[in-house]
PDB file of C-alpha atoms and ligand atoms in Angstrom:
ATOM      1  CA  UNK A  31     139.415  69.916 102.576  1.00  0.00           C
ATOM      2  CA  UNK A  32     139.901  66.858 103.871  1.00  0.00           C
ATOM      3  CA  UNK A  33     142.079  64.167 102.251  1.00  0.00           C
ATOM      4  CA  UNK A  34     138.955  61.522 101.586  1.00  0.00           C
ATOM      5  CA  UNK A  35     137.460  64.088  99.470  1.00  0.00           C
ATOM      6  CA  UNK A  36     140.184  65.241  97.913  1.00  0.00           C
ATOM      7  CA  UNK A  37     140.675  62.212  94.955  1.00  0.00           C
ATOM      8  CA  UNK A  38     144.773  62.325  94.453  1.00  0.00           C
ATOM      9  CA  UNK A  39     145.797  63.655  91.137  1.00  0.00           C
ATOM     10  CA  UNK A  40     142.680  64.883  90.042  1.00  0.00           C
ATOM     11  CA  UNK A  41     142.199  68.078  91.023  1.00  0.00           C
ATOM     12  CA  UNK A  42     145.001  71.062  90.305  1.00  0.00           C
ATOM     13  CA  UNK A  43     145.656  73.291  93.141  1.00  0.00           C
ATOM     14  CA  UNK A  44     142.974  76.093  92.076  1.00  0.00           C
ATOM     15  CA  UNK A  45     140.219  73.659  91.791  1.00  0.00           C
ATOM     16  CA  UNK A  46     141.461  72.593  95.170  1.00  0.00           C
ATOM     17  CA  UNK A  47     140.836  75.685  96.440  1.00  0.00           C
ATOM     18  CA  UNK A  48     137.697  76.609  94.503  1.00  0.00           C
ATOM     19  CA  UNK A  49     136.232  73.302  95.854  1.00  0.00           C
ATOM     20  CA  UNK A  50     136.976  74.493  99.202  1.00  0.00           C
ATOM     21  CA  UNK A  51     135.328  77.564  99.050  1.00  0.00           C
ATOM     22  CA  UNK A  52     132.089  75.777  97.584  1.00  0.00           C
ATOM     23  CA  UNK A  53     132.079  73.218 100.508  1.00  0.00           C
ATOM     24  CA  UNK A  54     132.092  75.678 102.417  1.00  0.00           C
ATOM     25  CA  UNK A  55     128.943  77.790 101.231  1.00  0.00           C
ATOM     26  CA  UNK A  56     126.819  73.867  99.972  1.00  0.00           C
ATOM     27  CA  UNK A  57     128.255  72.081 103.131  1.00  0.00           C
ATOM     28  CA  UNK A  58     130.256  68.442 102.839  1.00  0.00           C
ATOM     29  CA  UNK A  59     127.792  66.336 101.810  1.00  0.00           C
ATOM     30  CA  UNK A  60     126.527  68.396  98.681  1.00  0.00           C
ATOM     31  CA  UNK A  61     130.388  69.186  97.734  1.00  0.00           C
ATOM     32  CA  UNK A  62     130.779  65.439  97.496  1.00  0.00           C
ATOM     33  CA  UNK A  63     128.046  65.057  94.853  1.00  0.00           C
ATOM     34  CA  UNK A  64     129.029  68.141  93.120  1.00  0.00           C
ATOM     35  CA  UNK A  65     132.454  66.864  92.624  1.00  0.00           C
ATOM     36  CA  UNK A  66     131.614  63.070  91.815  1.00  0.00           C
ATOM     37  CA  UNK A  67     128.980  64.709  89.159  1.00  0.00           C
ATOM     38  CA  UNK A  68     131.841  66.840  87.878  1.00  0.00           C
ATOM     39  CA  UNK A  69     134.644  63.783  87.781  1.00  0.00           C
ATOM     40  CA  UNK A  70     131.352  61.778  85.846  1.00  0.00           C
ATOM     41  CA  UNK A  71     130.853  64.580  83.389  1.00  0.00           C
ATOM     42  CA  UNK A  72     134.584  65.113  82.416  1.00  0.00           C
ATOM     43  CA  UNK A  73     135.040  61.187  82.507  1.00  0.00           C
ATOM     44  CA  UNK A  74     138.079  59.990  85.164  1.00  0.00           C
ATOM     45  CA  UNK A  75     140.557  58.484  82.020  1.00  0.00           C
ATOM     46  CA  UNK A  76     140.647  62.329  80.489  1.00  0.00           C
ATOM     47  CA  UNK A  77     141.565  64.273  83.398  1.00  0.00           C
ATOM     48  CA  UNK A  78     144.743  65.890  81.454  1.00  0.00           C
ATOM     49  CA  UNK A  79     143.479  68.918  80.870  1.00  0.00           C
ATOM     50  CA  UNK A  80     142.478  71.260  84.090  1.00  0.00           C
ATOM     51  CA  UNK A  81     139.029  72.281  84.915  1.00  0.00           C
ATOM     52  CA  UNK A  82     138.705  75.957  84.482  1.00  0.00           C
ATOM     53  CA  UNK A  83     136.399  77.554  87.363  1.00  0.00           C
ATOM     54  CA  UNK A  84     133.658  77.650  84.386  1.00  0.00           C
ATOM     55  CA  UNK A  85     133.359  73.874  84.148  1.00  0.00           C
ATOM     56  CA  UNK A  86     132.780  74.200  88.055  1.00  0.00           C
ATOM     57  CA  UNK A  87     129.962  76.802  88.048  1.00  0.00           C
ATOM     58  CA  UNK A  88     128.222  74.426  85.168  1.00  0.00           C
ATOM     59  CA  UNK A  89     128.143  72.283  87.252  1.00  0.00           C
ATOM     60  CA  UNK A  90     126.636  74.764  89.737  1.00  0.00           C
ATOM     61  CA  UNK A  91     124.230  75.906  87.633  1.00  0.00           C
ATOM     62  CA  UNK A  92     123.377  72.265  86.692  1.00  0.00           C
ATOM     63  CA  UNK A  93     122.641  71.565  90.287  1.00  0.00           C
ATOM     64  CA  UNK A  94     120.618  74.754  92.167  1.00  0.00           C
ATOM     65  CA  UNK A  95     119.373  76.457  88.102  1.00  0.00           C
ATOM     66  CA  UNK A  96     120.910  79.426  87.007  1.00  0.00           C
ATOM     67  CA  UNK A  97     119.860  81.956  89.668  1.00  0.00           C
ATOM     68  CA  UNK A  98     120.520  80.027  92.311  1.00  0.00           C
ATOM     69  CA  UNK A  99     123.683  78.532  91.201  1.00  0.00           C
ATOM     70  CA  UNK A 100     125.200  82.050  90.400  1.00  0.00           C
ATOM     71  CA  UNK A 101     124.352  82.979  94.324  1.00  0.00           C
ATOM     72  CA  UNK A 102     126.447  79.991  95.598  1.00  0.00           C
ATOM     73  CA  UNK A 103     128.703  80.500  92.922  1.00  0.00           C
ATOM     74  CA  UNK A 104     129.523  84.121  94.067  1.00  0.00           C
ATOM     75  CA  UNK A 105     129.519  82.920  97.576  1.00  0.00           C
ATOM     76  CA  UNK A 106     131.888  80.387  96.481  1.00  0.00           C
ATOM     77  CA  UNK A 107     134.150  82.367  95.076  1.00  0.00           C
ATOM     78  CA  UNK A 108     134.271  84.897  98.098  1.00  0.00           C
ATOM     79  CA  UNK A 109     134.905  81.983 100.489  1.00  0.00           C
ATOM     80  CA  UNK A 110     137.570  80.583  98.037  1.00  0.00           C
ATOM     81  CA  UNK A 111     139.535  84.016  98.216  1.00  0.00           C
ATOM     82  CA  UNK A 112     140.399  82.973 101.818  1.00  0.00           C
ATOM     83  CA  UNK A 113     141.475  79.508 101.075  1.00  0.00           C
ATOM     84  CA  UNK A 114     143.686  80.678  98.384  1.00  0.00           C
ATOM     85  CA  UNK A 115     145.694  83.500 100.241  1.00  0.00           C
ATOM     86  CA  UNK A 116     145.980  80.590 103.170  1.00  0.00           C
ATOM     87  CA  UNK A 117     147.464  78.669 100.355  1.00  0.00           C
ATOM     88  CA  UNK A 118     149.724  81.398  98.394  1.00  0.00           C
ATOM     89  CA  UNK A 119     149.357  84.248 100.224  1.00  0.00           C
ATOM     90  CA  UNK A 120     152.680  83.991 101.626  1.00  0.00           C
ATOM     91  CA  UNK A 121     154.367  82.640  97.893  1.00  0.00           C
ATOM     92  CA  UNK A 122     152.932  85.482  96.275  1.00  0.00           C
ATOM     93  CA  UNK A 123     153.849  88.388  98.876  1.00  0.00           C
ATOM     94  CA  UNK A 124     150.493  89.343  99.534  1.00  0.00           C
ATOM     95  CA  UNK A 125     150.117  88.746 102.638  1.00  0.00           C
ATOM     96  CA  UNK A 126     153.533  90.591 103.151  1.00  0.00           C
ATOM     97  CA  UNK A 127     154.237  93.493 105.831  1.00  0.00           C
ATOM     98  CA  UNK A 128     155.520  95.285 102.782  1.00  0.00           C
ATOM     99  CA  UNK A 129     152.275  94.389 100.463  1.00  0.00           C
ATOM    100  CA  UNK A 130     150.060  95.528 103.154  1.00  0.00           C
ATOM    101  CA  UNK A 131     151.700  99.251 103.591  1.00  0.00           C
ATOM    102  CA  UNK A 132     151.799 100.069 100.373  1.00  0.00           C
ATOM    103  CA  UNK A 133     148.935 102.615  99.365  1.00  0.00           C
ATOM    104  CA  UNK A 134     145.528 101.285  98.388  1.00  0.00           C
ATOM    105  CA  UNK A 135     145.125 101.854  94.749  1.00  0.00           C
ATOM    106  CA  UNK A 136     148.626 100.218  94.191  1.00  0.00           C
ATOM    107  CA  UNK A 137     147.921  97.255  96.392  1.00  0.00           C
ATOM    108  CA  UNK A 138     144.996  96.470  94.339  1.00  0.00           C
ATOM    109  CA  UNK A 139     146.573  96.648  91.030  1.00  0.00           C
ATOM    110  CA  UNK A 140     149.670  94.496  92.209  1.00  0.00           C
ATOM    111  CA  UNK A 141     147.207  92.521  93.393  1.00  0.00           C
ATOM    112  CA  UNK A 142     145.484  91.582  90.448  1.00  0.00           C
ATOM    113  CA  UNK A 143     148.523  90.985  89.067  1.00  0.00           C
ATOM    114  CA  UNK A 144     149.742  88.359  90.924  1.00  0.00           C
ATOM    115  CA  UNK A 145     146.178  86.678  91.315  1.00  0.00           C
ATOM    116  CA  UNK A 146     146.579  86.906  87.447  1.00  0.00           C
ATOM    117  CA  UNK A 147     149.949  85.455  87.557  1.00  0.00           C
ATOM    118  CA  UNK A 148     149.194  82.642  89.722  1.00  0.00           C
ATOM    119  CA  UNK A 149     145.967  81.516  87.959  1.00  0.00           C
ATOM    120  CA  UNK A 150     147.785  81.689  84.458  1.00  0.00           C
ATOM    121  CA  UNK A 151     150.635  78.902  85.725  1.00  0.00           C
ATOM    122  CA  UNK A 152     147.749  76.831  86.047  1.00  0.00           C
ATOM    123  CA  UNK A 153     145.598  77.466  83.109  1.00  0.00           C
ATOM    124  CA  UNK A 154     146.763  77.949  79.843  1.00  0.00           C
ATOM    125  CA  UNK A 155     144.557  81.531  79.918  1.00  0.00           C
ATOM    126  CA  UNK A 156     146.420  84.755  79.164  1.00  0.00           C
ATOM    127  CA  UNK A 157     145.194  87.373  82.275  1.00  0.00           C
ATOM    128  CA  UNK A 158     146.087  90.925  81.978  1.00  0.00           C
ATOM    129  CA  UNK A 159     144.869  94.180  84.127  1.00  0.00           C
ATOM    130  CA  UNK A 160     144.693  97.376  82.873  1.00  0.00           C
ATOM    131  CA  UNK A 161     142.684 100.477  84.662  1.00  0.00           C
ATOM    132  CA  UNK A 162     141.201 104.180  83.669  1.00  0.00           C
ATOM    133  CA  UNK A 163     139.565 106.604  86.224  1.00  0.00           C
ATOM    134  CA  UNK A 164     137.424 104.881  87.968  1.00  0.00           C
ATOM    135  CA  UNK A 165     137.932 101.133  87.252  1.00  0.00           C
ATOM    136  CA  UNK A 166     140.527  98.008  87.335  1.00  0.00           C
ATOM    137  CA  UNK A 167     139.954  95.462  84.974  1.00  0.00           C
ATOM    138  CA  UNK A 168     140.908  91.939  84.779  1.00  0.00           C
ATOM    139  CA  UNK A 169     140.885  90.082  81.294  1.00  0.00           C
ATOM    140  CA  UNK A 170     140.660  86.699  80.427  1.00  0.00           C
ATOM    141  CA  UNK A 171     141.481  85.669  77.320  1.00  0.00           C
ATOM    142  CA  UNK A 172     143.193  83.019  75.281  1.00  0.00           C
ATOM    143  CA  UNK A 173     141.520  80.233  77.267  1.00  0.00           C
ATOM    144  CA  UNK A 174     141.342  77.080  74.887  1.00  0.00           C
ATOM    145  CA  UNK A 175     138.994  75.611  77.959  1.00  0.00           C
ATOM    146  CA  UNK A 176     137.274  78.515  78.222  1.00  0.00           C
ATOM    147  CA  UNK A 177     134.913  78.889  74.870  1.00  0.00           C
ATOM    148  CA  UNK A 178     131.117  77.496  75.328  1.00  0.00           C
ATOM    149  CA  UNK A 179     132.298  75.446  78.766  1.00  0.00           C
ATOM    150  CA  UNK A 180     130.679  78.521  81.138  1.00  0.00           C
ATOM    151  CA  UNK A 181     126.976  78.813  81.248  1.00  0.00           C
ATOM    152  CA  UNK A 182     125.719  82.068  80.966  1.00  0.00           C
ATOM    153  CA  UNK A 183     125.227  84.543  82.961  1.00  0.00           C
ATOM    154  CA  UNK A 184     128.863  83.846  83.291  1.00  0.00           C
ATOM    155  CA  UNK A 185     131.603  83.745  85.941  1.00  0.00           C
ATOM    156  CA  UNK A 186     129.974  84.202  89.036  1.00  0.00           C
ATOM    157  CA  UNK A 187     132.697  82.561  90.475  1.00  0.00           C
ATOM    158  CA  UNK A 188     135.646  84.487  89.308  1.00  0.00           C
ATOM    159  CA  UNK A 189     133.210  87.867  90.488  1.00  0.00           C
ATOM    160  CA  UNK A 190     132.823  86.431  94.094  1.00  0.00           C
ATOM    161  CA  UNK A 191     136.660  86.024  94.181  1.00  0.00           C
ATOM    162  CA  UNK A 192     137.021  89.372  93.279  1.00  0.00           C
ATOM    163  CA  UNK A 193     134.944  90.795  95.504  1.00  0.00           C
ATOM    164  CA  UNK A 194     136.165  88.866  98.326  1.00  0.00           C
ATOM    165  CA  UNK A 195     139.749  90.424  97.449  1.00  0.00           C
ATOM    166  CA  UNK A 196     138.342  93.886  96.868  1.00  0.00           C
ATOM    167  CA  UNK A 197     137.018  93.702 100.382  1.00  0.00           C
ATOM    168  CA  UNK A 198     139.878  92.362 101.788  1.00  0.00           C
ATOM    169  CA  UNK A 199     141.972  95.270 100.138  1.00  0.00           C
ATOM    170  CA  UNK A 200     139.572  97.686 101.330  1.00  0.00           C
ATOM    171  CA  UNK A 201     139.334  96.934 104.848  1.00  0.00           C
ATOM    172  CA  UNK A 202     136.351  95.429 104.617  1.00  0.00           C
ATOM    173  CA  UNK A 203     134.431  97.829 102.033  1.00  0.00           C
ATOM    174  CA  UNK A 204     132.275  96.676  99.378  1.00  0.00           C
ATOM    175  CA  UNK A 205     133.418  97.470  95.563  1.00  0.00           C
ATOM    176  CA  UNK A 206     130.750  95.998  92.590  1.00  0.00           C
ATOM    177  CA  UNK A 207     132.077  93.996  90.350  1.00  0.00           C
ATOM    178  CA  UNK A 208     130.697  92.926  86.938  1.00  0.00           C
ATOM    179  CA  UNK A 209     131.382  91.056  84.112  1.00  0.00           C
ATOM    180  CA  UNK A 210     131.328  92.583  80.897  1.00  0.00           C
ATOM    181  CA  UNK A 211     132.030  90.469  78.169  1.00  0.00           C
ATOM    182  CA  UNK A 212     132.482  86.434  78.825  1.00  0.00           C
ATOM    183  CA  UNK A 213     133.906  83.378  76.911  1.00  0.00           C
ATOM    184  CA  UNK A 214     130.839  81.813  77.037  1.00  0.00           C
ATOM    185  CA  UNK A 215     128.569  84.071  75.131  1.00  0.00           C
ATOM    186  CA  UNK A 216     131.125  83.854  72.906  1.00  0.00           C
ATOM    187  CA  UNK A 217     132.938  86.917  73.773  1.00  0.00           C
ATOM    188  CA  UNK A 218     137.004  87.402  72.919  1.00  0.00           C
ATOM    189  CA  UNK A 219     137.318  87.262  76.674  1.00  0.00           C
ATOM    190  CA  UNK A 220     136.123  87.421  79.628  1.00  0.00           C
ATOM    191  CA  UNK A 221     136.450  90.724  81.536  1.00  0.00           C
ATOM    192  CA  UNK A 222     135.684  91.427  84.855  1.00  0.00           C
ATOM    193  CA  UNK A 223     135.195  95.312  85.823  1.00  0.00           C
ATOM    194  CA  UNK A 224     136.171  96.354  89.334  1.00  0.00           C
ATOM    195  CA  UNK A 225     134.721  99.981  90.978  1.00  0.00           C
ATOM    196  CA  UNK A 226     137.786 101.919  92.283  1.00  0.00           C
ATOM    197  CA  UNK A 227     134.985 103.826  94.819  1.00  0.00           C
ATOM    198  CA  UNK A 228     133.756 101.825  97.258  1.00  0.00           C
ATOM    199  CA  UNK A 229     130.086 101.370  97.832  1.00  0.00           C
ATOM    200  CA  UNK A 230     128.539 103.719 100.515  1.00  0.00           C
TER     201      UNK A 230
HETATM  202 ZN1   ZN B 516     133.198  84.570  81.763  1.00  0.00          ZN
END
């Protein structure tokens, strides 16, 4: 992102990055309005608290309606996968000789991990990953921003990004993701269920 559009102090490092990957899929011009609608709606005095990627795809689903806005929202998120391992891939080790060798199922649930680890330093979200048989799952709970600020049907966002890393991981394979429960139909948490098989 360019520094014009990128308002100093305002954004944290993940909405940074989550802008990016929305530029990308909306193009410049609609990012801009997106963002100035988003710095309207949260009012430019109380910026202490972050925006959590919910507040973004409201505002996504504001703009293009819900179907829409959950297609660029996914789209968003994939593209946002790339700006973020340009960004902390290196920090994080994933984009490490050593990372990369080591056997698929266990790259994926580091993985998660440290995607988890990096998100929670800037939310104040608790993200944990657990698996069975034949899925991973990512949880998000204990997100103060989190409660009534998505719009349902959810995270689109946080499934693109997901995907996009799944894909990654998989040499370029296609895994579903869903989400199963979400903060903003009032769920505990929101939790995001990854297919260990990829599809055919
Ligand atoms: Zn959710």
């Amino acid at each position: 992102m360019n520094p014009e559009s990128q308002p100093a102090g305002l954004m944290n490092e993940i909405e940074i990055v989550l802008m990016e990957g929305i530029k990308e899929i909306v193009g410049p011009e609609h990012a801009g309005e997106l963002l100035a609608h988003l710095q309207r709606r949260l009012g430019m005095a109380n910026r202490q608290a972050p925006v959590n990627p919910a507040a973004l795809q409201a505002i996504l689903t504001e703009r293009y309606g819900l179907l829409s806005g959950q297609g660029v929202a996914l789209r968003s998120g994939r593209a946002a996968f790339h700006y973020g391992l340009r960004r902390w891939g290196e920090e994080s080790g994933m984009i490490s000789q050593e990372f990369r060798l080591l056997p698929f199922q266990r790259r994926v649930r580091l993985g998660l991990e440290k995607m988890a680890f990096l998100l929670a330093r800037y939310y104040q979200a608790k993200i944990t990953t657990h698996e069975d048989e034949f899925y991973w799952y990512w949880r998000v709970e204990a997100c103060p921003a989190g409660k009534g600020m998505a719009t349902p049907p959810g995270c689109s966002l946080v499934v693109g990004l997901l995907q996009e890393f799944m894909t990654w991981s998989g040499g370029g394979k296609f895994f579903r993701v869903r989400e199963n429960t979400c903060l903003s139909r009032e769920d505990d948490c929101c939790e995001f269920q990854i297919e260990k098989k990829a599809v055919e």
